[in-house]
XYZ file of C-alpha atoms in Angstrom:
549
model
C 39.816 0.241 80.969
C 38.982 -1.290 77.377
C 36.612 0.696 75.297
C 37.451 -0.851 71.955
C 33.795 -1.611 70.264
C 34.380 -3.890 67.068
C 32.321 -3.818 63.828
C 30.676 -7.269 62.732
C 31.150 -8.155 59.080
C 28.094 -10.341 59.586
C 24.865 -8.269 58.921
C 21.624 -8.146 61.249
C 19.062 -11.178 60.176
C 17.121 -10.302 57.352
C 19.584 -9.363 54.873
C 17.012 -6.384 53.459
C 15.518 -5.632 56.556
C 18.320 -3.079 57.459
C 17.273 -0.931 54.578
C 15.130 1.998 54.422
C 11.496 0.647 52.974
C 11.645 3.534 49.929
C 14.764 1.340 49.108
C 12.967 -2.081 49.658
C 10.183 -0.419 47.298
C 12.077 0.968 44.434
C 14.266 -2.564 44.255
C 11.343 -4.671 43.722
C 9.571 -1.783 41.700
C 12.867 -2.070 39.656
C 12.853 -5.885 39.192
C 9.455 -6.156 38.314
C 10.204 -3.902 35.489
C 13.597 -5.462 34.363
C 11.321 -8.839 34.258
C 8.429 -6.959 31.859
C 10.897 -5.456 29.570
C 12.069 -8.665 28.786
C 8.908 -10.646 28.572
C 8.075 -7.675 26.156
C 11.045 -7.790 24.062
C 10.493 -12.086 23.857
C 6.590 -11.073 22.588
C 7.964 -8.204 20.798
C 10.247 -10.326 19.059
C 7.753 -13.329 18.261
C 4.790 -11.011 16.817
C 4.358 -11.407 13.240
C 4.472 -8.785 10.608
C 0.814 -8.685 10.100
C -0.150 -8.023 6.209
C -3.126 -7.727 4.177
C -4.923 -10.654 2.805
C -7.415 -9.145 1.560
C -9.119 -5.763 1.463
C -12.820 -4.057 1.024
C -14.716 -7.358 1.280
C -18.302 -7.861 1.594
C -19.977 -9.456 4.708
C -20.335 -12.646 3.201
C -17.443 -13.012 1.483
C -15.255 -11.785 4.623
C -17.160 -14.651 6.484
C -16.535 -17.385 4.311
C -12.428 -16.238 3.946
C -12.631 -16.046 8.130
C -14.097 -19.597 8.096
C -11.290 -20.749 5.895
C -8.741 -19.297 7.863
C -9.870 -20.921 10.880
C -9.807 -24.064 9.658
C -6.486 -23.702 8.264
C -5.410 -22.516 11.947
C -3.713 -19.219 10.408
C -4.057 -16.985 12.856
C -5.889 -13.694 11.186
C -6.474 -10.065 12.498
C -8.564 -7.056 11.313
C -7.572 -3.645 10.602
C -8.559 -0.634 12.305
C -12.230 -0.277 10.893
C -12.526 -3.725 9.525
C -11.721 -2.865 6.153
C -9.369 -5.920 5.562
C -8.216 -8.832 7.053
C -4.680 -9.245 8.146
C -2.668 -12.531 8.379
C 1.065 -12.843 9.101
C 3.341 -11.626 6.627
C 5.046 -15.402 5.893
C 1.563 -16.847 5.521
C -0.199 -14.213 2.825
C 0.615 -16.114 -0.400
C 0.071 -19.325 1.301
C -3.108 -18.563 2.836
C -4.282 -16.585 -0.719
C -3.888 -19.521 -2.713
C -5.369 -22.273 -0.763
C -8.641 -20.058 -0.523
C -8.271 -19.439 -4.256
C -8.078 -23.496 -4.428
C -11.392 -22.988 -2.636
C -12.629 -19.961 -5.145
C -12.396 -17.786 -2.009
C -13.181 -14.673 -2.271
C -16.439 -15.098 -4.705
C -17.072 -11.098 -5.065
C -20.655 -11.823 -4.193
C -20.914 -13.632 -7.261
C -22.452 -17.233 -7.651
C -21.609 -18.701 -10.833
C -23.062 -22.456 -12.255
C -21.401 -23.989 -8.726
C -25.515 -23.098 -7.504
C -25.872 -25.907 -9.735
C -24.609 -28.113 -7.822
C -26.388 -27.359 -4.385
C -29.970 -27.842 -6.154
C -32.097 -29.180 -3.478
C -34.397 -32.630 -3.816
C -38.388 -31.519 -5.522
C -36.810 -28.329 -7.014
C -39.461 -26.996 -9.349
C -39.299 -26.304 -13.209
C -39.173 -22.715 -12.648
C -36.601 -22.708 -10.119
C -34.136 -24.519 -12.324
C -34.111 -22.091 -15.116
C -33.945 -19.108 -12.584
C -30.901 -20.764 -10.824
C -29.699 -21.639 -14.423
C -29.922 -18.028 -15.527
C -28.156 -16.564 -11.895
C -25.526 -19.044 -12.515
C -24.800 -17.778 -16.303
C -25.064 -13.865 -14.884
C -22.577 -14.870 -11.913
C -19.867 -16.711 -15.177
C -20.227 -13.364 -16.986
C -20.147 -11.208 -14.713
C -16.679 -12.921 -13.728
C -15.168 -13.299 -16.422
C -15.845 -9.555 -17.165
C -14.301 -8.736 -13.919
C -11.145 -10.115 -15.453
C -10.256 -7.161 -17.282
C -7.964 -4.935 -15.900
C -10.280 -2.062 -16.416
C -13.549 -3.523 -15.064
C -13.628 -3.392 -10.994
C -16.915 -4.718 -10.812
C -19.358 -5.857 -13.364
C -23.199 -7.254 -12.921
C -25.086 -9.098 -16.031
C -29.010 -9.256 -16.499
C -30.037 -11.321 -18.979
C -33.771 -12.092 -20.202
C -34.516 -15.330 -21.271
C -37.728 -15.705 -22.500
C -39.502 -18.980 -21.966
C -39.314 -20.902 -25.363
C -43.048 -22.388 -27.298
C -43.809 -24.343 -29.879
C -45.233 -21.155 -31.648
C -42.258 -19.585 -33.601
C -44.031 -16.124 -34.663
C -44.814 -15.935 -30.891
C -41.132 -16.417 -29.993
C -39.365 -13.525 -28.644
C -35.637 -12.817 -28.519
C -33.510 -12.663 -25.850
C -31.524 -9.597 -24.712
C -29.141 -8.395 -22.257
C -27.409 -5.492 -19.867
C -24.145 -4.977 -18.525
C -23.335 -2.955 -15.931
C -19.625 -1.999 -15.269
C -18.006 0.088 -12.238
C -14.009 1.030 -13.928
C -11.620 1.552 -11.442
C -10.518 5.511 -11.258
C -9.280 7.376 -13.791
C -9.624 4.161 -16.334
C -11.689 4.483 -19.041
C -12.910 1.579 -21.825
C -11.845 2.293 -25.816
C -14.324 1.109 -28.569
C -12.603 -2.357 -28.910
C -12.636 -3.168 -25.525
C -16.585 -2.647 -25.786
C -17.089 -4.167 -28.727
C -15.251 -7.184 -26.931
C -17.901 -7.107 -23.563
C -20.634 -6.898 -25.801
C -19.507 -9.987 -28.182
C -18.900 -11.936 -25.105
C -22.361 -11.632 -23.999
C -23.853 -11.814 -27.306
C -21.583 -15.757 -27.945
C -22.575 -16.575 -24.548
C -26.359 -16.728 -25.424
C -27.922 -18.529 -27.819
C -29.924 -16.282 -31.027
C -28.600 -13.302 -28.842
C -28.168 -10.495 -30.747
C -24.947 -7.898 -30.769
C -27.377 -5.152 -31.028
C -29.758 -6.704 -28.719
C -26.558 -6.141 -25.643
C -26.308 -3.270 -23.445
C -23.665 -1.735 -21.769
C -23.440 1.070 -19.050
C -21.205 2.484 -16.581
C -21.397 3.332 -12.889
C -21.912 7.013 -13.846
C -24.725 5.754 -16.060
C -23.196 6.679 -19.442
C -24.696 4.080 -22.244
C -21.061 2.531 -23.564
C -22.276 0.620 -26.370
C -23.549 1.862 -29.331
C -27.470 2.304 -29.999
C -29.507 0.148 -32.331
C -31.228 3.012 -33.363
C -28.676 5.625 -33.402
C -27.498 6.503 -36.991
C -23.797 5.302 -37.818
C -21.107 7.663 -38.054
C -17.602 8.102 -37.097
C -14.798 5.719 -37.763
C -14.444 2.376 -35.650
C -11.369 0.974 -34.205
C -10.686 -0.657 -37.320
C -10.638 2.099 -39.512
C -8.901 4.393 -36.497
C -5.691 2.109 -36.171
C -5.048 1.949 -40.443
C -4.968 5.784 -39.762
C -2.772 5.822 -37.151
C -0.693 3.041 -39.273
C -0.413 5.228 -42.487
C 0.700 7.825 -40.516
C 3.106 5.941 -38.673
C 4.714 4.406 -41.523
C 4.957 8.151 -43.332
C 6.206 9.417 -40.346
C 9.370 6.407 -39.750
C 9.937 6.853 -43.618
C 10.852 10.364 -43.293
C 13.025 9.746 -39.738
C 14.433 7.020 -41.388
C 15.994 9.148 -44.081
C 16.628 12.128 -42.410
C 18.010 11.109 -39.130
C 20.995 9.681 -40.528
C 21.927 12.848 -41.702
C 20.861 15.677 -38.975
C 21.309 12.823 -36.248
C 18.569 10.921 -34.124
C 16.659 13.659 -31.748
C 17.537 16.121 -33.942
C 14.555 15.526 -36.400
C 10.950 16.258 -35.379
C 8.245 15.123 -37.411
C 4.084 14.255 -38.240
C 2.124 13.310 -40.871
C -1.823 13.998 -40.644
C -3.594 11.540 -43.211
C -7.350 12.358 -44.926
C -8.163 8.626 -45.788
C -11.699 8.051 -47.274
C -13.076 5.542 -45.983
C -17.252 5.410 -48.155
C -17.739 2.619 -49.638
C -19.806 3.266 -53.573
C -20.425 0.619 -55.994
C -21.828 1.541 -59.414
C -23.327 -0.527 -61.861
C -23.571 0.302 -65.741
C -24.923 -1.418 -68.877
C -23.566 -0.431 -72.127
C -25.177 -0.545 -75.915
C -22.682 -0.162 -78.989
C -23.624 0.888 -82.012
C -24.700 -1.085 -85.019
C -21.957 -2.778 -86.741
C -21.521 -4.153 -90.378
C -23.446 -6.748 -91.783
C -20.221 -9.390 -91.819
C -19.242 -8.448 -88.386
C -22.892 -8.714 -86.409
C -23.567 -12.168 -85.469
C -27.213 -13.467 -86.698
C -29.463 -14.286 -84.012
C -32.644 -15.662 -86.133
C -33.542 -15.536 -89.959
C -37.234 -15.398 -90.956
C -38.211 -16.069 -94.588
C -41.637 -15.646 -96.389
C -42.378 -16.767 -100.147
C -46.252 -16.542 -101.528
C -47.290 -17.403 -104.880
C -50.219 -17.275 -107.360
C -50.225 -20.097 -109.732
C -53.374 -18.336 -111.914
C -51.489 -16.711 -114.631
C -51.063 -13.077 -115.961
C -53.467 -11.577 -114.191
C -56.341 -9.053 -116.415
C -54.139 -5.848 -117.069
C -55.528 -2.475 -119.006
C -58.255 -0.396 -118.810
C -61.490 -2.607 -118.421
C -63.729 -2.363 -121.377
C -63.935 -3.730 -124.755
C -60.515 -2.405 -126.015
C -58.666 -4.202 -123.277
C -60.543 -7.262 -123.953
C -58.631 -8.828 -126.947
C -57.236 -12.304 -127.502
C -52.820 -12.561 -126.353
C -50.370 -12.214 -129.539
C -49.104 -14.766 -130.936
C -45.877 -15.778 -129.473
C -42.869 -14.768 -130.908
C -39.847 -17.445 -130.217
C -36.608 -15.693 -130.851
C -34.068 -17.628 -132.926
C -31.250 -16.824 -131.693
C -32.008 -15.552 -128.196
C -30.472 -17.432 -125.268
C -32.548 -19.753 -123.058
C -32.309 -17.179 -120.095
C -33.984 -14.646 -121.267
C -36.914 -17.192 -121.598
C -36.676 -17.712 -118.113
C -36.422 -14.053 -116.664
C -38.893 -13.582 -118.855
C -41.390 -16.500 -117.186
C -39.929 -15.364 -113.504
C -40.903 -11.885 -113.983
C -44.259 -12.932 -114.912
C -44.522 -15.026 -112.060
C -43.373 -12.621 -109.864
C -46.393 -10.343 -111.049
C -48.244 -12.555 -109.089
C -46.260 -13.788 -106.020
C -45.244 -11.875 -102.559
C -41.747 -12.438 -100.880
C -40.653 -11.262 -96.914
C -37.335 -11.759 -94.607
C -36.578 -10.737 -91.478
C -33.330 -10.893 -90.234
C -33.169 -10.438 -86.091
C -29.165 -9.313 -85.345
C -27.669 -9.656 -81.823
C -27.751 -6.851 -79.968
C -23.948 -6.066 -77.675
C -24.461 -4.875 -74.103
C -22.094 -4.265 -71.423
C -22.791 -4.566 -67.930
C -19.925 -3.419 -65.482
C -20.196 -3.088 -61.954
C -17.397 -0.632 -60.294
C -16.834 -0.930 -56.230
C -14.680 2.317 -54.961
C -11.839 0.912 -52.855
C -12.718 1.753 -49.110
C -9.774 3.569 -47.262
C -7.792 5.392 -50.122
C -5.757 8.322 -49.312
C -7.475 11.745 -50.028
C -4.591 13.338 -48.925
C -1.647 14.062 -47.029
C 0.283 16.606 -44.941
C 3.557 16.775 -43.673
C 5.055 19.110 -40.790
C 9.199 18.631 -40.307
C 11.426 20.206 -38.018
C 15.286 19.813 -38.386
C 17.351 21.223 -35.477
C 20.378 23.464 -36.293
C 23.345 22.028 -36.997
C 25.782 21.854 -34.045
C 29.314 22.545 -34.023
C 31.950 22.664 -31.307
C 32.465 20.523 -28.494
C 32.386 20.908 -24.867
C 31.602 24.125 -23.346
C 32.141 25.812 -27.416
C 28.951 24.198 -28.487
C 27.811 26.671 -31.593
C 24.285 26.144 -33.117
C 23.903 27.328 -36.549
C 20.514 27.565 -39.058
C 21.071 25.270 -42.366
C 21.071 27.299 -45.485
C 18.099 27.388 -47.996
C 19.542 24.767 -50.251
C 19.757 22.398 -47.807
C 16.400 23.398 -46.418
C 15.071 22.699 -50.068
C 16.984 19.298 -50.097
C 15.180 18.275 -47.206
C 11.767 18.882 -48.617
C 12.832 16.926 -51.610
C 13.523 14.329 -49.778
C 10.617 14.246 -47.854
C 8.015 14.542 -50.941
C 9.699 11.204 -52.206
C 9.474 9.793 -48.874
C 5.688 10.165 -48.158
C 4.900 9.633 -52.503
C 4.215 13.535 -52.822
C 0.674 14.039 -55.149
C -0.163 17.455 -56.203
C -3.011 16.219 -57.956
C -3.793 14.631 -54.629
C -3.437 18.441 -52.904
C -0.546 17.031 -50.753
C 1.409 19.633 -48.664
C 4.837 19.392 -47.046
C 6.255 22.382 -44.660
C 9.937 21.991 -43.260
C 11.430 24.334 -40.524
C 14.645 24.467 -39.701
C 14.808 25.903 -35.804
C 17.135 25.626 -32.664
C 15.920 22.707 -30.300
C 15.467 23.124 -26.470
C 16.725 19.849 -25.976
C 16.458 19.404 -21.917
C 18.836 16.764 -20.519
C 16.758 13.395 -18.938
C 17.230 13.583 -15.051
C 19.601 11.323 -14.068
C 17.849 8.282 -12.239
C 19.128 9.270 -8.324
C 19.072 6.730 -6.235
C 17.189 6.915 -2.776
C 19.681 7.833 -0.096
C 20.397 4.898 2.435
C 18.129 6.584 4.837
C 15.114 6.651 2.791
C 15.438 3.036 1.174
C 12.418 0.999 2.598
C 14.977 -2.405 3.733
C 16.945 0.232 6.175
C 13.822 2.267 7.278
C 12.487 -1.423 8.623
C 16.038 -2.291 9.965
C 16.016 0.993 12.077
C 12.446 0.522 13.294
C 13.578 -3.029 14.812
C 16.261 -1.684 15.662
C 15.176 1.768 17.370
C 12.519 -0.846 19.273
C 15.286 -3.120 20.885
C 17.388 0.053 21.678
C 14.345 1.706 23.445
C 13.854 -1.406 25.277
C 17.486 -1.926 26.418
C 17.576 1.898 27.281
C 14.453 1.183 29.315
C 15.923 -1.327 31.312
C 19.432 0.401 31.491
C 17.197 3.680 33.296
C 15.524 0.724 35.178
C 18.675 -0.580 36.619
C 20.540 2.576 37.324
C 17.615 4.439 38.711
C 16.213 1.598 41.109
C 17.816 -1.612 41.303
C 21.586 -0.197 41.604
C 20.971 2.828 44.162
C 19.335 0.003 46.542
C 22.261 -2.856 46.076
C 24.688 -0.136 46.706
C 22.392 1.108 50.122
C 22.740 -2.647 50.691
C 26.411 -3.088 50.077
C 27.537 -0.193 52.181
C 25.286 -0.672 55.183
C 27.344 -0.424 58.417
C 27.930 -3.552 60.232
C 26.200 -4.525 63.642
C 28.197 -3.585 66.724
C 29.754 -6.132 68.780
C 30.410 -4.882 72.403
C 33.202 -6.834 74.527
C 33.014 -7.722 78.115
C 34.943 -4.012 79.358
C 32.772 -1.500 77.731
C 29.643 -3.974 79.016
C 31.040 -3.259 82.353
C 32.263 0.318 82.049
C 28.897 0.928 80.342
C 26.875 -0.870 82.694
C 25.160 -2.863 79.793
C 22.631 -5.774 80.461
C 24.254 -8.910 80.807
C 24.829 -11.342 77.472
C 21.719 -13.663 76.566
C 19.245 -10.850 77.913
C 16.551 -9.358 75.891
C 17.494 -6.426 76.169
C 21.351 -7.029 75.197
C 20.113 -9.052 72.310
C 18.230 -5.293 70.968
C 21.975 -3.604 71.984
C 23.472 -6.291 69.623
C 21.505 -5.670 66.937
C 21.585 -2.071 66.894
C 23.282 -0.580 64.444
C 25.258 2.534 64.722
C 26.870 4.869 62.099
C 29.774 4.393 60.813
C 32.050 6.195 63.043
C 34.719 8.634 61.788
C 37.816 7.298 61.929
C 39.659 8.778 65.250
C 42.664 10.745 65.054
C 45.166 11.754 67.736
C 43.170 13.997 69.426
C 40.239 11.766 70.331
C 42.574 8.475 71.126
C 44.547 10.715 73.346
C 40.868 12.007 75.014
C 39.907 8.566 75.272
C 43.386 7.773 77.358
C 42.726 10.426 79.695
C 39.450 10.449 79.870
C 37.896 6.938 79.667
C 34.624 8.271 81.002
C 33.794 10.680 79.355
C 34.153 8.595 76.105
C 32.100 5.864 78.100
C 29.325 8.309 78.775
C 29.338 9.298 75.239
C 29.071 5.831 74.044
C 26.320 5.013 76.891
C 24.112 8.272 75.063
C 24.430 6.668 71.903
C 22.953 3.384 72.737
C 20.279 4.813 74.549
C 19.535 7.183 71.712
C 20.122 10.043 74.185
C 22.565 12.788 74.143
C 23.949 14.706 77.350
């Protein structure tokens, strides 16, 4: 009798229905996840490097940019808190300069653009006050420009203006400035702010301008508060004379000891008062043909009467004159002095002469910012010999110590009257080599630290989906590859076996059973199954009944 059974290549209908349902499971569990990973890594691949726009807005000003950015159709984000506003790397300077085409962000400042919104029947009143918000909102911004200055508010009063000018008050202002940390304003810089407000104004006063910081510190000057110190002015010529004193000396030393081997500093004592003396100045009388005659006054008086009565009144006095006596050979002069004197006896004569009078008058203004004095401090390394490894440092003798301080007294224009002092050292260095600029490994440079991210992200994706495969997917095609075939049983073991007929219900379930795979017979079992077809047949009858005897 003929027991052969032969295997089927084709498989039971269904394809997947042979397999265990743990298999059917993890196979679809295991596509499904193959299919994410990939619609990940498409997303992952088309998100944008989100970057900020713009940072520590205020409500309204985060608003208005949002608005913009909508309308623009840039797609925006916040960060965690909603401290900024995030747009896609490739878009930030785009987007930042067609909202600063739009003067987006304002900084909560309105400048003279309220102006321009005035609505119809506005009142008197209202048009000064939206006037004066839009001056404070132009200072205030253009105060903000300064690299210092994070944030800056501006109050002005304005009074009204009349027709009365005694009544007329003057207008003043206040500044108020938050610095950004750690950044502090000089003198100049203030002096600037408050000029800015002060031209801004009309008849507004320098002095009449205040200025303040977030700490509450008053910045500018006081009207009130008596000057002293120097300015900025007077600060930078000191820190120029001392700078020029102090390149003279390098520049005539360095070529000699070499260019860091020379140290040196010059403090100047520059006098900066400012006296003005005037003086007026009489000299003495001078000689009558030197003085120059101002006026000449001249009086004559006369008494035409004669000799006046002379003697001692009484009858002895009272005689008749002498007879003349004409000389005869006396000169004609002596006639005259004669008649002149006796006219005189009778006449009165004054002059006054008035002289001009020399006076100086000199006026003497000090120069302002004259040297008082000066001091120098020099420090000339030891001379080095050697090379290599057999560097030697040696001190300079005394003469050449003494050279250098001549040189250095005609360098800086040496005074003793002046009280000038020079002091020059000669000492070893500790010169300390510059660290060598070391450049960031290529694991820490920022381009490869990006790179690696990207990169790590795909590789974590493509090991996900490699674990996917080999842990689901591939244990369930390789159940489904090596699935034993259906058994096919021919007309003699139907027989032998006593099998339902072909076309039965029951033969159709015997057809589609399957059985395991059998191991393959050696000599031992063929020769059992020659000699003993039965017993084989009842074997084979147990296992398609799913019995055992």
């Amino acid at each position: 009798m003929d027991t052969t059974i032969e295997h089927q290549a084709t498989a039971r209908p269904g394809g997947l229905a042979g397999l265990p349902i743990r298999q059917i499971a993890m196979l679809g569990i295991g596509l499904a996840a193959l299919v994410a990973i990939a619609v990940a890594s498409v997303m992952w691949a088309r998100t944008p490097d989100w970057k900020v726009l713009f940072a520590n807005l205020g409500d309204k000003d985060g608003g208005a940019v949002v608005a913009a950015l909508s309308q623009m159709n840039v797609p925006y984000r916040f960060a965690e808190g909603g401290g900024a506003i995030l747009v896609p790397g490739n878009q930030v300077h785009d987007a930042r300069l067609k909202l600063a085409s739009q003067g987006l962000p304002r900084g909560g400042l309105v400048g003279f653009e309220l102006m321009e919104n005035q609505r119809f029947g506005v009142t008197q009143f209202q048009e000064r006050l939206n006037f004066q918000r839009g001056l404070e909102g132009e200072l205030s911004r253009s105060i903000q420009a300064l690299p210092v200055v994070q944030a800056a508010r501006v109050h002005l009063a304005l009074p009204a203006q009349n027709g009365f000018l005694r009544d007329q008050q003057k207008p003043s202002a206040s500044v108020l400035l938050t610095l950004h940390p750690g950044r502090v304003l000089d003198r100049g810089q203030i002096a600037g702010i408050v000029h800015l407000v002060a031209s801004s104004i009309p008849e507004l006063s320098p002095r009449q301008v205040s200025v303040i910081d977030q700490t509450g510190a008053l910045l500018s000057s006081s009207p009130d508060a008596p000057p002293g110190g120097l300015d900025a002015g007077q600060l930078n010529y000191v820190r120029q004379i001392e700078t020029g004193h102090i390149q003279r000396i390098l520049a005539i030393l360095e070529p000699i000891y070499g260019r860091d081997n020379v140290r040196a500093q010059v403090s100047a004592d520059v006098d900066f008062t400012q006296s003005e003396q005037t003086a007026e100045l009489y000299k003495p009388n001078q000689s009558p043909d030197q003085a120059a005659i101002r006026s000449t006054q001249t009086i004559d008086a006369r008494d035409g009467a004669g000799t006046p009565a002379q003697g001692v009144p009484g009858p002895l006095s009272n005689q008749p004159p002498a007879a003349a006596a004409t000389p005869i050979n006396g000169a004609a002069q002596a006639l005259q002095s004669a008649g002149a004197a006796a006219a005189a006896a009778n006449g009165r004569r004054e002059a006054v002469t008035n002289y001009e009078v020399d006076k100086t008058i000199r006026v003497t203004r000090a120069a302002s910012g004259a040297v008082r004095r000066l001091t120098a401090a020099v420090v000339v390394n030891h001379r080095k010999s050697g090379s290599g490894s057999k560097v030697t440092w040696t001190a300079l003798p005394a003469a050449e110590i003494e050279n250098v301080n001549a040189l250095v007294r005609e360098a800086i224009g040496f005074s003793k009257e002046r009280g000038d002092s020079i002091n020059v050292v000669n000492a070893p260095f500790s010169i300390e080599e510059a660290p060598k600029s070391v450049e960031l490994p290529l694991w820490k440079q920022p381009d490869v630290i990006d790179m690696a991210r990207d990169a790590a992200r795909y590789l974590g994706l493509l090991l996900l989906a490699m674990i996917v495969i080999f842990a689901a997917i591939r244990p369930s095609l390789k159940a489904l590859a090596n699935r034993p075939p259906p058994v096919r049983i021919n007309e003699t073991v139907r027989n032998d076996l006593a099998l339902p007929p072909p076309g039965s219900p029951a033969a159709g379930a015997i057809e589609g059973t399957v059985l395991p795979a059998l191991p393959k017979p050696n000599e031992e079992v063929l020769k059992m199954a020659r000699d003993n077809p039965a017993v084989v047949a009842n074997v084979v009858r147990s296992w398609v009944n799913g019995t055992s005897e």
